[in-house]
Short mmCIF file of C-alpha atoms and ligand atoms in Angstrom, two decimals:
data_model
loop_
_atom_site.label_atom_id
_atom_site.label_comp_id
_atom_site.label_asym_id
_atom_site.label_seq_id
_atom_site.Cartn_x
_atom_site.Cartn_y
_atom_site.Cartn_z
CA MET A 3 -108.01 -85.11 -41.54
CA GLU A 4 -111.76 -84.87 -40.96
CA THR A 5 -113.37 -81.93 -42.72
CA LYS A 6 -113.98 -78.94 -40.48
CA TYR A 7 -117.05 -76.78 -41.00
CA ILE A 8 -117.13 -73.06 -40.35
CA PHE A 9 -120.47 -71.26 -40.41
CA VAL A 10 -120.67 -67.52 -40.92
CA THR A 11 -123.90 -65.80 -39.94
CA GLY A 12 -124.76 -62.13 -39.80
CA GLY A 13 -126.86 -59.99 -37.50
CA VAL A 14 -128.25 -56.46 -37.03
CA VAL A 15 -128.20 -55.38 -40.68
CA SER A 16 -127.38 -56.84 -44.06
CA SER A 17 -124.45 -55.76 -46.27
CA LEU A 18 -121.91 -56.16 -43.47
CA GLY A 19 -119.58 -58.08 -45.71
CA LYS A 20 -119.97 -61.67 -44.57
CA GLY A 21 -118.61 -62.64 -47.97
CA ILE A 22 -115.44 -60.63 -47.38
CA ILE A 23 -114.92 -62.06 -43.90
CA SER A 24 -115.52 -65.61 -45.16
CA SER A 25 -113.13 -65.00 -48.05
CA SER A 26 -110.49 -63.48 -45.77
CA LEU A 27 -110.66 -66.42 -43.41
CA ALA A 28 -110.37 -68.83 -46.35
CA ASN A 29 -107.43 -66.82 -47.64
CA LEU A 30 -105.59 -67.16 -44.31
CA LEU A 31 -106.29 -70.89 -43.99
CA ILE A 32 -105.11 -71.50 -47.54
CA ALA A 33 -101.98 -69.49 -46.78
CA ARG A 34 -101.41 -71.95 -43.94
CA GLY A 35 -101.53 -74.82 -46.37
CA TYR A 36 -105.08 -76.06 -45.84
CA ARG A 37 -107.50 -76.99 -48.61
CA VAL A 38 -110.49 -74.73 -48.28
CA THR A 39 -113.72 -73.99 -50.08
CA ILE A 40 -116.51 -71.53 -49.38
CA GLN A 41 -120.19 -71.90 -50.12
CA LYS A 42 -123.13 -69.57 -49.83
CA PHE A 43 -126.69 -70.44 -48.82
CA ASP A 44 -129.17 -67.85 -49.98
CA PRO A 45 -132.59 -67.77 -48.33
CA TYR A 46 -134.56 -66.52 -51.33
CA ILE A 47 -136.94 -68.68 -53.38
CA ASN A 48 -135.37 -68.09 -56.81
CA ILE A 49 -133.58 -71.24 -57.94
CA ASP A 50 -130.55 -69.06 -58.70
CA PRO A 51 -129.94 -65.31 -59.13
CA GLY A 52 -129.90 -65.64 -62.93
CA THR A 53 -133.43 -64.32 -63.20
CA LEU A 54 -132.84 -61.41 -60.80
CA ASN A 55 -132.10 -58.03 -62.26
CA PRO A 56 -129.02 -56.25 -60.94
CA TYR A 57 -131.15 -53.74 -59.00
CA GLU A 58 -132.32 -56.64 -56.85
CA HIS A 59 -129.13 -58.44 -56.13
CA GLY A 60 -126.18 -56.82 -57.90
CA GLU A 61 -124.13 -58.70 -60.44
CA CYS A 62 -124.90 -62.26 -61.37
CA TYR A 63 -121.67 -64.23 -61.16
CA VAL A 64 -121.01 -67.30 -63.31
CA THR A 65 -119.02 -70.36 -62.25
CA VAL A 66 -116.91 -72.50 -64.62
CA ASP A 67 -119.58 -75.19 -64.68
CA GLY A 68 -122.17 -72.67 -65.85
CA HIS A 69 -124.03 -71.87 -62.67
CA GLU A 70 -125.49 -68.39 -62.30
CA ALA A 71 -124.45 -67.51 -58.79
CA ASP A 72 -124.47 -64.91 -56.05
CA LEU A 73 -121.79 -62.25 -56.44
CA ASP A 74 -120.17 -63.36 -53.19
CA LEU A 75 -118.78 -66.34 -55.11
CA GLY A 76 -116.79 -63.77 -57.05
CA HIS A 77 -115.21 -62.60 -53.80
CA TYR A 78 -114.50 -66.20 -52.84
CA GLU A 79 -112.62 -66.79 -56.08
CA ARG A 80 -110.80 -63.45 -56.08
CA PHE A 81 -109.58 -63.94 -52.50
CA THR A 82 -108.72 -67.61 -52.68
CA ASN A 83 -107.85 -68.41 -56.29
CA ILE A 84 -110.04 -71.52 -56.01
CA ARG A 85 -112.73 -72.31 -58.57
CA THR A 86 -116.30 -72.57 -57.33
CA THR A 87 -119.11 -74.60 -58.91
CA ARG A 88 -122.87 -74.89 -58.57
CA ALA A 89 -122.30 -76.81 -55.35
CA ASN A 90 -120.97 -73.60 -53.80
CA ASN A 91 -124.25 -71.67 -54.02
CA VAL A 92 -127.58 -73.06 -52.91
CA THR A 93 -130.85 -71.19 -52.51
CA THR A 94 -134.05 -71.98 -50.64
CA GLY A 95 -135.62 -72.48 -54.06
CA ARG A 96 -133.16 -75.24 -54.93
CA ILE A 97 -133.63 -76.93 -51.57
CA TYR A 98 -137.41 -76.95 -51.95
CA GLN A 99 -137.23 -78.01 -55.58
CA SER A 100 -135.18 -81.02 -54.68
CA VAL A 101 -137.40 -81.96 -51.71
CA ILE A 102 -140.54 -81.60 -53.83
CA ASP A 103 -138.98 -83.70 -56.61
CA LYS A 104 -138.22 -86.42 -54.05
CA GLU A 105 -141.78 -86.21 -52.73
CA ARG A 106 -143.21 -86.64 -56.23
CA ARG A 107 -140.96 -89.64 -56.80
CA GLY A 108 -142.34 -91.16 -53.63
CA ASP A 109 -138.99 -91.13 -51.84
CA TYR A 110 -140.57 -90.17 -48.52
CA LEU A 111 -142.59 -93.39 -48.34
CA GLY A 112 -145.92 -91.92 -47.36
CA LYS A 113 -144.57 -89.58 -44.68
CA THR A 114 -145.75 -85.99 -44.18
CA VAL A 115 -143.01 -83.81 -45.69
CA GLN A 116 -142.05 -80.97 -43.33
CA ILE A 117 -139.55 -78.16 -42.87
CA VAL A 118 -138.02 -80.11 -40.00
CA PRO A 119 -136.67 -82.69 -40.75
CA HIS A 120 -137.02 -82.81 -44.54
CA ILE A 121 -136.00 -79.31 -45.57
CA THR A 122 -133.32 -79.15 -42.88
CA ASP A 123 -132.00 -82.58 -43.90
CA GLU A 124 -131.75 -81.39 -47.48
CA ILE A 125 -129.89 -78.26 -46.32
CA LYS A 126 -127.53 -80.38 -44.23
CA ARG A 127 -126.92 -82.73 -47.15
CA ASN A 128 -125.95 -79.71 -49.26
CA VAL A 129 -123.76 -78.24 -46.52
CA LYS A 130 -121.79 -81.48 -46.35
CA ALA A 131 -121.73 -82.25 -50.08
CA LEU A 132 -118.44 -80.45 -50.75
CA GLY A 133 -116.88 -81.75 -47.52
CA ASN A 134 -117.82 -85.31 -48.47
CA THR A 135 -115.76 -85.12 -51.65
CA GLY A 136 -112.67 -85.45 -49.47
CA GLN A 137 -111.09 -82.54 -51.29
CA PHE A 138 -111.29 -80.02 -48.46
CA ASP A 139 -109.96 -79.62 -44.95
CA PHE A 140 -112.30 -76.70 -44.32
CA VAL A 141 -115.71 -75.90 -45.73
CA ILE A 142 -116.82 -72.38 -44.91
CA THR A 143 -120.57 -71.89 -45.20
CA GLU A 144 -121.92 -68.38 -45.38
CA ILE A 145 -125.61 -68.09 -44.49
CA GLY A 146 -127.15 -65.24 -46.47
CA GLY A 147 -129.55 -62.76 -44.89
CA THR A 148 -129.70 -61.67 -41.27
CA VAL A 149 -130.39 -63.75 -38.17
CA GLY A 150 -134.04 -63.30 -37.22
CA ASP A 151 -135.32 -63.23 -40.80
CA ILE A 152 -138.23 -65.62 -41.29
CA GLU A 153 -136.69 -67.04 -44.43
CA SER A 154 -133.29 -67.88 -42.98
CA LEU A 155 -134.73 -69.89 -40.06
CA PRO A 156 -134.46 -73.36 -41.72
CA PHE A 157 -130.78 -72.64 -42.47
CA ILE A 158 -130.08 -71.52 -38.93
CA GLU A 159 -131.89 -74.58 -37.57
CA SER A 160 -129.72 -76.76 -39.81
CA VAL A 161 -126.59 -75.10 -38.44
CA ARG A 162 -127.84 -75.80 -34.92
CA GLN A 163 -128.30 -79.49 -35.73
CA LEU A 164 -124.96 -79.71 -37.51
CA ARG A 165 -123.19 -78.19 -34.56
CA TRP A 166 -124.30 -81.17 -32.49
CA GLU A 167 -123.42 -83.67 -35.14
CA LEU A 168 -120.03 -82.20 -35.92
CA GLY A 169 -118.91 -81.48 -32.36
CA ASN A 170 -115.38 -80.12 -32.37
CA ASN A 171 -115.25 -80.01 -36.16
CA CYS A 172 -117.54 -77.01 -36.20
CA VAL A 173 -116.99 -73.28 -35.68
CA CYS A 174 -119.67 -70.59 -35.66
CA VAL A 175 -118.60 -67.09 -36.57
CA HIS A 176 -121.17 -64.33 -36.18
CA LEU A 177 -120.78 -60.97 -37.82
CA THR A 178 -122.54 -58.00 -36.27
CA TYR A 179 -122.59 -54.25 -36.49
CA VAL A 180 -121.45 -51.76 -33.87
CA PRO A 181 -122.97 -48.44 -34.90
CA TYR A 182 -121.44 -45.08 -34.06
CA ILE A 183 -124.01 -42.58 -32.84
CA ALA A 184 -122.58 -39.25 -33.91
CA ALA A 185 -124.77 -37.12 -31.63
CA ALA A 186 -123.68 -39.09 -28.57
CA LYS A 187 -120.14 -39.59 -29.94
CA GLU A 188 -120.42 -43.21 -28.90
CA LEU A 189 -120.23 -46.71 -30.29
CA LYS A 190 -123.20 -48.85 -29.29
CA THR A 191 -122.98 -52.54 -28.42
CA LYS A 192 -126.68 -53.17 -27.80
CA PRO A 193 -127.55 -54.26 -31.37
CA THR A 194 -124.75 -56.84 -31.13
CA GLN A 195 -126.05 -58.13 -27.82
CA HIS A 196 -129.54 -58.46 -29.27
CA SER A 197 -128.36 -60.20 -32.36
CA VAL A 198 -126.34 -62.75 -30.39
CA LYS A 199 -129.37 -63.29 -28.12
CA GLN A 200 -131.41 -64.02 -31.19
CA LEU A 201 -128.87 -66.64 -32.26
CA GLN A 202 -128.86 -68.14 -28.79
CA GLU A 203 -132.66 -68.32 -28.80
CA VAL A 204 -132.49 -70.61 -31.80
CA GLY A 205 -129.86 -72.69 -30.07
CA ILE A 206 -126.60 -71.43 -31.50
CA GLN A 207 -123.79 -70.10 -29.37
CA PRO A 208 -121.27 -68.31 -31.59
CA ASP A 209 -117.60 -69.09 -30.99
CA ILE A 210 -116.25 -65.94 -32.58
CA LEU A 211 -117.79 -62.50 -33.00
CA VAL A 212 -116.62 -60.17 -35.71
CA LEU A 213 -117.73 -56.60 -35.12
CA ARG A 214 -118.16 -54.44 -38.19
CA THR A 215 -117.46 -50.87 -37.24
CA GLU A 216 -116.37 -47.53 -38.57
CA LYS A 217 -114.50 -46.61 -35.37
CA ASN A 218 -112.12 -48.49 -33.16
CA VAL A 219 -113.95 -50.68 -30.62
CA SER A 220 -111.96 -50.40 -27.39
CA PRO A 221 -110.67 -53.54 -25.62
CA GLU A 222 -112.90 -52.64 -22.72
CA MET A 223 -115.96 -52.55 -24.93
CA ARG A 224 -114.96 -55.87 -26.47
CA ARG A 225 -114.66 -57.41 -22.99
CA LYS A 226 -118.15 -56.15 -22.24
CA ILE A 227 -119.49 -57.72 -25.43
CA ALA A 228 -117.69 -60.97 -24.59
CA LEU A 229 -119.26 -61.01 -21.15
CA PHE A 230 -122.79 -60.37 -22.37
CA CYS A 231 -122.53 -62.71 -25.33
CA ASN A 232 -120.86 -65.74 -23.72
CA VAL A 233 -117.81 -65.50 -25.96
CA ALA A 234 -114.14 -65.56 -24.94
CA PRO A 235 -112.76 -61.98 -24.85
CA GLU A 236 -110.02 -62.80 -27.37
CA ALA A 237 -112.70 -64.17 -29.71
CA VAL A 238 -114.34 -60.76 -30.07
CA ILE A 239 -112.58 -59.11 -32.95
CA GLN A 240 -113.29 -56.02 -34.92
CA SER A 241 -113.46 -55.47 -38.63
CA ILE A 242 -112.99 -51.76 -39.03
CA ASP A 243 -113.57 -50.04 -42.38
CA VAL A 244 -110.43 -50.20 -44.51
CA PRO A 245 -109.64 -48.43 -47.78
CA THR A 246 -109.76 -51.70 -49.70
CA ILE A 247 -111.35 -55.05 -49.01
CA TYR A 248 -108.05 -56.73 -49.91
CA GLN A 249 -106.58 -55.56 -46.61
CA VAL A 250 -109.17 -57.46 -44.62
CA PRO A 251 -107.24 -60.79 -44.50
CA ILE A 252 -104.29 -58.94 -42.97
CA LYS A 253 -106.52 -57.16 -40.46
CA MET A 254 -108.14 -60.48 -39.51
CA HIS A 255 -104.79 -62.16 -39.08
CA GLU A 256 -103.55 -59.32 -36.85
CA GLN A 257 -106.41 -60.20 -34.53
CA HIS A 258 -105.72 -63.94 -34.80
CA LEU A 259 -108.95 -64.98 -36.54
CA ASP A 260 -107.15 -67.90 -38.22
CA GLU A 261 -105.62 -69.03 -34.91
CA LEU A 262 -108.96 -68.79 -33.10
CA VAL A 263 -110.51 -71.08 -35.69
CA LEU A 264 -107.61 -73.56 -35.63
CA LYS A 265 -107.67 -73.66 -31.84
CA ARG A 266 -111.42 -74.28 -31.80
CA VAL A 267 -111.09 -77.34 -34.07
CA GLY A 268 -108.00 -78.63 -32.27
CA LEU A 269 -105.40 -77.91 -34.94
CA PRO A 270 -101.92 -76.48 -34.21
CA THR A 271 -101.77 -72.70 -34.16
CA ASP A 272 -98.02 -72.28 -34.48
CA GLY A 273 -96.40 -70.95 -37.61
CA GLU A 274 -97.58 -68.14 -39.82
CA PRO A 275 -99.66 -68.08 -42.99
CA ASN A 276 -97.58 -67.39 -46.08
CA MET A 277 -98.98 -64.02 -47.11
CA LYS A 278 -96.04 -63.03 -49.31
CA PRO A 279 -97.82 -62.91 -52.70
CA TRP A 280 -100.81 -61.19 -51.13
CA LEU A 281 -98.61 -58.58 -49.45
CA HIS A 282 -96.81 -58.03 -52.73
CA PHE A 283 -100.16 -57.04 -54.25
CA LEU A 284 -100.99 -54.77 -51.30
CA ASP A 285 -97.56 -53.15 -51.60
CA LYS A 286 -98.08 -52.43 -55.26
CA MET A 287 -101.41 -50.90 -54.35
CA ALA A 288 -99.86 -48.73 -51.68
CA TYR A 289 -96.97 -47.53 -53.82
CA ALA A 290 -98.92 -46.74 -56.98
CA GLU A 291 -98.91 -42.99 -57.44
CA LYS A 292 -100.04 -42.26 -60.95
CA THR A 293 -103.62 -42.96 -61.90
CA VAL A 294 -105.23 -44.56 -64.91
CA ARG A 295 -108.65 -43.19 -65.85
CA ILE A 296 -111.08 -45.76 -67.17
CA GLY A 297 -114.66 -45.02 -68.18
CA LEU A 298 -117.30 -47.71 -67.85
CA VAL A 299 -120.31 -47.21 -70.10
CA GLY A 300 -123.37 -49.05 -68.83
CA LYS A 301 -126.93 -48.62 -67.66
CA TYR A 302 -126.57 -49.73 -64.05
CA VAL A 303 -124.01 -47.12 -63.10
CA GLU A 304 -125.89 -45.91 -60.02
CA LEU A 305 -125.43 -49.35 -58.54
CA GLN A 306 -121.92 -50.20 -57.43
CA ASP A 307 -122.54 -53.95 -57.21
CA ALA A 308 -123.91 -54.34 -60.75
CA TYR A 309 -120.45 -54.51 -62.35
CA LYS A 310 -118.63 -55.91 -59.32
CA SER A 311 -116.33 -58.35 -61.10
CA ILE A 312 -115.42 -55.82 -63.79
CA ASN A 313 -114.54 -53.24 -61.14
CA GLU A 314 -112.38 -55.71 -59.27
CA SER A 315 -110.68 -57.00 -62.43
CA LEU A 316 -109.86 -53.44 -63.44
CA PHE A 317 -108.58 -52.66 -59.98
CA GLN A 318 -106.32 -55.73 -60.02
CA ALA A 319 -105.07 -54.91 -63.50
CA ALA A 320 -104.39 -51.29 -62.56
CA THR A 321 -102.49 -52.39 -59.45
CA TYR A 322 -100.30 -54.80 -61.41
CA ASN A 323 -99.68 -51.96 -63.87
CA ASP A 324 -98.56 -49.81 -60.89
CA ARG A 325 -101.46 -47.43 -61.24
CA LYS A 326 -104.30 -46.27 -59.04
CA LEU A 327 -107.61 -46.93 -60.74
CA LYS A 328 -109.86 -43.97 -61.35
CA LEU A 329 -113.04 -45.58 -62.57
CA GLU A 330 -115.69 -43.28 -63.97
CA TYR A 331 -119.19 -44.50 -64.57
CA ILE A 332 -120.88 -43.19 -67.67
CA HIS A 333 -124.62 -43.65 -67.91
CA SER A 334 -125.31 -45.10 -71.35
CA GLU A 335 -128.88 -43.77 -71.34
CA LYS A 336 -127.61 -40.23 -70.95
CA LEU A 337 -124.90 -40.38 -73.58
CA ASN A 338 -125.56 -38.84 -77.00
CA ASP A 339 -123.75 -37.18 -79.88
CA ALA A 340 -124.05 -33.78 -78.24
CA ASN A 341 -122.32 -34.69 -74.97
CA VAL A 342 -120.06 -37.61 -75.87
CA ASP A 343 -117.03 -35.43 -76.44
CA GLU A 344 -117.31 -33.82 -73.07
CA ARG A 345 -118.08 -37.11 -71.29
CA LEU A 346 -115.33 -39.26 -72.80
CA ASN A 347 -112.58 -36.77 -73.42
CA GLY A 348 -109.53 -37.37 -71.27
CA LEU A 349 -110.24 -41.01 -70.51
CA ASP A 350 -107.32 -43.40 -70.94
CA GLY A 351 -109.56 -46.35 -71.74
CA VAL A 352 -113.22 -47.20 -72.09
CA ILE A 353 -115.14 -50.35 -71.19
CA ILE A 354 -118.51 -51.06 -72.77
CA ALA A 355 -120.45 -53.09 -70.24
CA PRO A 356 -122.43 -56.30 -70.62
CA GLY A 357 -126.20 -56.17 -70.36
CA PHE A 358 -129.58 -57.16 -71.68
CA GLY A 359 -132.27 -55.37 -73.63
CA GLN A 360 -132.68 -52.13 -75.50
CA ARG A 361 -132.37 -49.61 -72.68
CA GLY A 362 -129.18 -47.57 -72.94
CA ILE A 363 -128.01 -49.34 -76.06
CA GLU A 364 -127.87 -46.29 -78.34
CA GLY A 365 -125.53 -44.57 -75.88
CA LYS A 366 -123.17 -47.52 -76.19
CA PHE A 367 -123.08 -47.05 -79.97
CA VAL A 368 -122.36 -43.34 -79.52
CA ALA A 369 -119.51 -44.14 -77.13
CA LEU A 370 -118.08 -46.80 -79.44
CA LYS A 371 -118.11 -44.60 -82.51
CA TRP A 372 -116.32 -41.89 -80.56
CA CYS A 373 -113.77 -44.33 -79.12
CA ARG A 374 -113.09 -45.94 -82.50
CA GLU A 375 -112.65 -42.60 -84.24
CA HIS A 376 -110.50 -41.15 -81.46
CA ASP A 377 -108.54 -44.39 -81.17
CA VAL A 378 -108.94 -44.73 -77.41
CA PRO A 379 -108.22 -48.18 -75.93
CA THR A 380 -111.65 -49.81 -75.85
CA PHE A 381 -112.85 -53.05 -74.39
CA GLY A 382 -116.32 -54.47 -75.10
CA ILE A 383 -117.56 -57.28 -72.91
CA CYS A 384 -120.42 -59.55 -74.00
CA LEU A 385 -123.19 -57.09 -74.95
CA GLY A 386 -120.35 -54.55 -75.19
CA MET A 387 -118.68 -56.75 -77.83
CA GLN A 388 -121.97 -57.19 -79.64
CA CYS A 389 -122.38 -53.39 -79.68
CA MET A 390 -118.87 -53.08 -81.15
CA VAL A 391 -119.97 -55.35 -83.98
CA ILE A 392 -123.23 -53.46 -84.56
CA GLU A 393 -121.59 -50.04 -84.47
CA PHE A 394 -118.96 -51.22 -86.96
CA ALA A 395 -121.67 -52.63 -89.24
CA ARG A 396 -123.62 -49.39 -89.12
CA ASN A 397 -120.82 -46.89 -89.51
CA VAL A 398 -118.12 -48.76 -91.39
CA LEU A 399 -119.96 -51.36 -93.44
CA GLY A 400 -122.72 -48.83 -94.10
CA LEU A 401 -125.52 -51.10 -92.85
CA ALA A 402 -127.42 -48.34 -91.07
CA GLU A 403 -130.14 -50.64 -89.75
CA ALA A 404 -127.80 -53.33 -88.47
CA ASN A 405 -128.75 -54.61 -85.06
CA SER A 406 -128.97 -57.57 -82.75
CA THR A 407 -132.23 -59.50 -83.03
CA GLU A 408 -132.41 -59.07 -79.26
CA MET A 409 -133.14 -55.37 -79.84
CA ASP A 410 -134.94 -55.55 -83.18
CA HIS A 411 -136.04 -58.95 -84.40
CA ALA A 412 -137.00 -57.54 -87.79
CA THR A 413 -133.59 -55.97 -88.52
CA PRO A 414 -132.52 -56.52 -92.14
CA TYR A 415 -128.89 -56.87 -90.98
CA ASN A 416 -128.88 -59.28 -88.04
CA VAL A 417 -125.15 -59.09 -87.39
CA ILE A 418 -125.87 -60.38 -83.89
CA ASP A 419 -128.44 -63.12 -83.80
CA LEU A 420 -129.92 -65.76 -81.53
CA MET A 421 -127.86 -68.91 -81.32
CA GLU A 422 -129.50 -71.80 -83.15
CA GLU A 423 -129.88 -73.93 -80.03
CA GLN A 424 -131.54 -70.97 -78.25
CA LYS A 425 -134.39 -70.62 -80.72
CA SER A 426 -136.67 -73.23 -79.17
CA ILE A 427 -136.02 -72.21 -75.56
CA SER A 428 -138.88 -70.59 -73.66
CA ASN A 429 -137.73 -70.95 -70.02
CA MET A 430 -135.61 -68.00 -68.87
CA GLY A 431 -133.82 -69.58 -65.91
CA GLY A 432 -130.44 -71.23 -66.47
CA THR A 433 -130.90 -71.57 -70.22
CA MET A 434 -128.29 -69.18 -71.64
CA ARG A 435 -124.91 -70.25 -72.96
CA LEU A 436 -123.31 -70.47 -69.55
CA GLY A 437 -119.95 -71.35 -68.09
CA ALA A 438 -116.47 -71.95 -69.44
CA TYR A 439 -115.90 -72.74 -73.11
CA ASP A 440 -112.69 -73.16 -75.05
CA CYS A 441 -111.58 -70.45 -77.41
CA VAL A 442 -108.78 -70.54 -79.96
CA LEU A 443 -107.10 -67.21 -80.66
CA ARG A 444 -105.53 -66.27 -83.96
CA ASP A 445 -101.74 -66.29 -83.84
CA ASN A 446 -100.29 -62.80 -83.43
CA SER A 447 -103.64 -61.23 -82.71
CA ARG A 448 -103.57 -58.68 -79.93
CA ALA A 449 -105.75 -60.97 -77.85
CA ALA A 450 -103.28 -63.84 -78.28
CA GLN A 451 -100.44 -61.51 -77.33
CA ALA A 452 -102.36 -60.51 -74.21
CA TYR A 453 -102.87 -64.10 -73.10
CA GLY A 454 -99.45 -65.23 -74.24
CA LYS A 455 -101.07 -68.31 -75.79
CA THR A 456 -103.73 -69.24 -78.32
CA ASN A 457 -105.79 -71.77 -76.38
CA ILE A 458 -107.86 -70.26 -73.63
CA SER A 459 -111.05 -70.99 -71.74
CA GLU A 460 -113.37 -68.28 -70.43
CA ARG A 461 -116.87 -68.06 -68.97
CA HIS A 462 -120.00 -67.07 -70.83
CA ARG A 463 -123.49 -65.78 -70.13
CA HIS A 464 -125.43 -64.86 -73.26
CA ARG A 465 -128.04 -66.02 -75.75
CA PHE A 466 -126.97 -64.06 -78.81
CA GLU A 467 -123.83 -64.33 -80.93
CA PHE A 468 -121.93 -62.89 -83.86
CA ASN A 469 -123.68 -63.94 -87.09
CA ASN A 470 -121.04 -65.88 -89.02
CA SER A 471 -122.60 -65.09 -92.40
CA TYR A 472 -121.21 -61.54 -92.02
CA ARG A 473 -117.74 -62.70 -91.08
CA ASP A 474 -116.03 -62.00 -94.41
CA SER A 475 -117.41 -58.47 -94.68
CA PHE A 476 -116.12 -57.62 -91.22
CA GLU A 477 -112.72 -59.17 -91.86
CA GLN A 478 -112.30 -57.28 -95.13
CA ALA A 479 -113.30 -53.97 -93.55
CA GLY A 480 -110.80 -54.37 -90.70
CA MET A 481 -112.70 -55.89 -87.80
CA LYS A 482 -111.11 -59.32 -87.33
CA CYS A 483 -112.72 -62.32 -85.71
CA VAL A 484 -109.61 -63.44 -83.84
CA GLY A 485 -111.12 -65.84 -81.36
CA GLU A 486 -113.49 -68.69 -82.00
CA ASN A 487 -114.89 -71.72 -80.29
CA PRO A 488 -113.11 -74.72 -81.85
CA ALA A 489 -116.20 -76.94 -81.74
CA THR A 490 -118.98 -74.59 -82.82
CA HIS A 491 -117.04 -71.84 -84.64
CA LEU A 492 -118.90 -69.21 -82.65
CA VAL A 493 -116.96 -65.94 -82.69
CA GLU A 494 -115.61 -65.21 -79.23
CA VAL A 495 -113.24 -62.28 -79.82
CA VAL A 496 -113.21 -59.42 -82.33
CA GLU A 497 -110.54 -56.76 -82.69
CA ILE A 498 -109.51 -53.93 -84.96
CA PRO A 499 -105.75 -54.45 -85.23
CA GLU A 500 -105.06 -51.03 -86.70
CA LYS A 501 -106.35 -49.37 -83.53
CA ARG A 502 -104.35 -48.93 -80.32
CA TRP A 503 -106.43 -51.52 -78.49
CA TYR A 504 -109.95 -52.21 -79.66
CA ILE A 505 -111.12 -55.64 -78.55
CA GLY A 506 -114.48 -57.19 -77.80
CA THR A 507 -114.99 -60.51 -76.06
CA GLN A 508 -118.23 -62.46 -76.21
CA TYR A 509 -117.13 -64.08 -72.95
CA HIS A 510 -116.77 -62.45 -69.55
CA PRO A 511 -113.10 -62.41 -68.56
CA GLU A 512 -113.99 -60.55 -65.36
CA TYR A 513 -115.31 -63.77 -63.77
CA SER A 514 -111.90 -65.39 -63.75
CA SER A 515 -109.68 -62.54 -62.61
CA THR A 516 -108.30 -63.00 -59.11
CA VAL A 517 -105.87 -61.05 -56.95
CA LEU A 518 -103.08 -63.60 -57.35
CA SER A 519 -103.92 -64.45 -60.92
CA PRO A 520 -105.32 -61.38 -62.70
CA ASN A 521 -106.94 -61.94 -66.08
CA PRO A 522 -104.43 -61.29 -68.92
CA ILE A 523 -106.87 -59.44 -71.15
CA PHE A 524 -107.62 -56.93 -68.39
CA LEU A 525 -103.90 -56.53 -67.73
CA SER A 526 -103.36 -55.88 -71.42
CA PHE A 527 -106.26 -53.44 -71.69
CA VAL A 528 -105.10 -51.41 -68.70
CA LYS A 529 -101.52 -51.51 -69.98
CA ALA A 530 -102.76 -50.04 -73.28
CA ALA A 531 -104.64 -47.36 -71.34
CA VAL A 532 -101.50 -46.55 -69.33
CA ASP A 533 -99.40 -46.33 -72.51
CA TYR A 534 -102.01 -44.10 -74.09
CA SER A 535 -102.04 -41.75 -71.10
CA GLU A 536 -98.22 -41.51 -71.18
CA GLU A 537 -98.38 -40.79 -74.88
CA LYS A 538 -100.93 -38.01 -74.32
CA ASN A 539 -98.79 -36.48 -71.60
CA LYS A 540 -95.65 -36.36 -73.71
N1 LIG B 630 -127.89 -59.64 -74.08
C1 LIG B 630 -126.81 -60.28 -74.72
C2 LIG B 630 -127.07 -61.75 -74.98
O1 LIG B 630 -127.89 -62.36 -74.34
C3 LIG B 630 -125.52 -60.08 -73.93
C4 LIG B 630 -125.55 -60.67 -72.56
C5 LIG B 630 -124.47 -60.16 -71.66
O2 LIG B 630 -123.93 -59.07 -71.88
N2 LIG B 630 -124.17 -60.88 -70.61
O3 LIG B 630 -126.44 -62.33 -75.82
#
């Protein structure tokens, strides 16, 4: 079967959830047996979001092949269980870089290099790259930003050209917003009309409109939108706010989004997607009554997207443990010895978040000391694991000035230090230890019990590491290095076996946790938190 291309654009405002709609559509098509992938085109100039701080763009997601990617790729993986790669996320910066490289090589044979056709050709080449592998029946392409933005124009123009080239193998889905004006007690369709007009002005007629709304958009209103926007009435569907994003595939299927797409590309619409495993998850979510209270100690707590994958992994793990997740954010900058008792008391488990730099770090040590001494299930991820090591060095090994050389390069006890191969690196972009690496877990360690095996592979994003010259001291004092990279002997997992559950991972397990295949270490952590809460309630 020829690859079909679905383009998802957005209008009116940003943050409408194009990523969730794209993921939901992929989910439904996969449940119908098709091979699907999703890619995101981001109109900003950065080569990748790796150099963006979380205030700018939320979490930086990491693919197995070590690409620092937009957080929407996390949604794609969580909803579809497929693995993305660097081919699934392309920015304007990457497009230009590649065109400029070609120009310098002389590939354009003396021609003037222009946005049309050279930039658009490069965009089109990237759009089709995954499709050309022959591995996919559908390639869904989400165009970042909002229609009408100056910077997304070359992408939109490329979609227009591709629509001609692809003919019936192409579907355009446009996501818009239908605001509710409280004073008038009315939903307003005008912004949608304008946004579709804007798309039409650049030569794209959407096939399907998805209306983001907080209130029900009446059939009559949808018919009106269809009429004004040149879209079939049944192809105007609403995406009303739901308690969890994981219900969106079901909501989309109820309104036949999958069938509309199949019909448009000439594929049979009979039969139903197999949503059984997905519905099982939703059922568990609906029937969970008891809660599990997890605290997340980090410095970006005012920003809900900064720890997106951790939130979702915890939510999945709580659901599979038949619990509602009560996640409490604890600002590491505001945590100190005087208030730690009050802030952490009552929590069933604590996560120490990843991060970079000095800010908020002392609060993480305060939290860790408290958690270790009170024997609360505690999970340190990346910087969180490094903080576990430093806190242990300071308060158990008695090395009061122990630190990571990231925070203090003159520390006499560099228990966390720069990796050897990082020492000569001066470029910041794409130069960390990135992507999936193998890890061998010690037999019978709690981590190995969690995974149910000793050979695992997880994704990384860091420059610093456990300093192996301290390994024996830690082992003797009770913090065990139970996971290591078989090739480099870098320490990947530490744990204190005598505690209820006290584990730090240098890797980021949150990147590989999906709805249908939740990450085992999160499941185990939340299970320990649940057991602890039961124990407390006895
Ligand atoms: N800042 C630490 C490092 O670079 C940890 C990074 C992280 O938490 N992702 O090693």
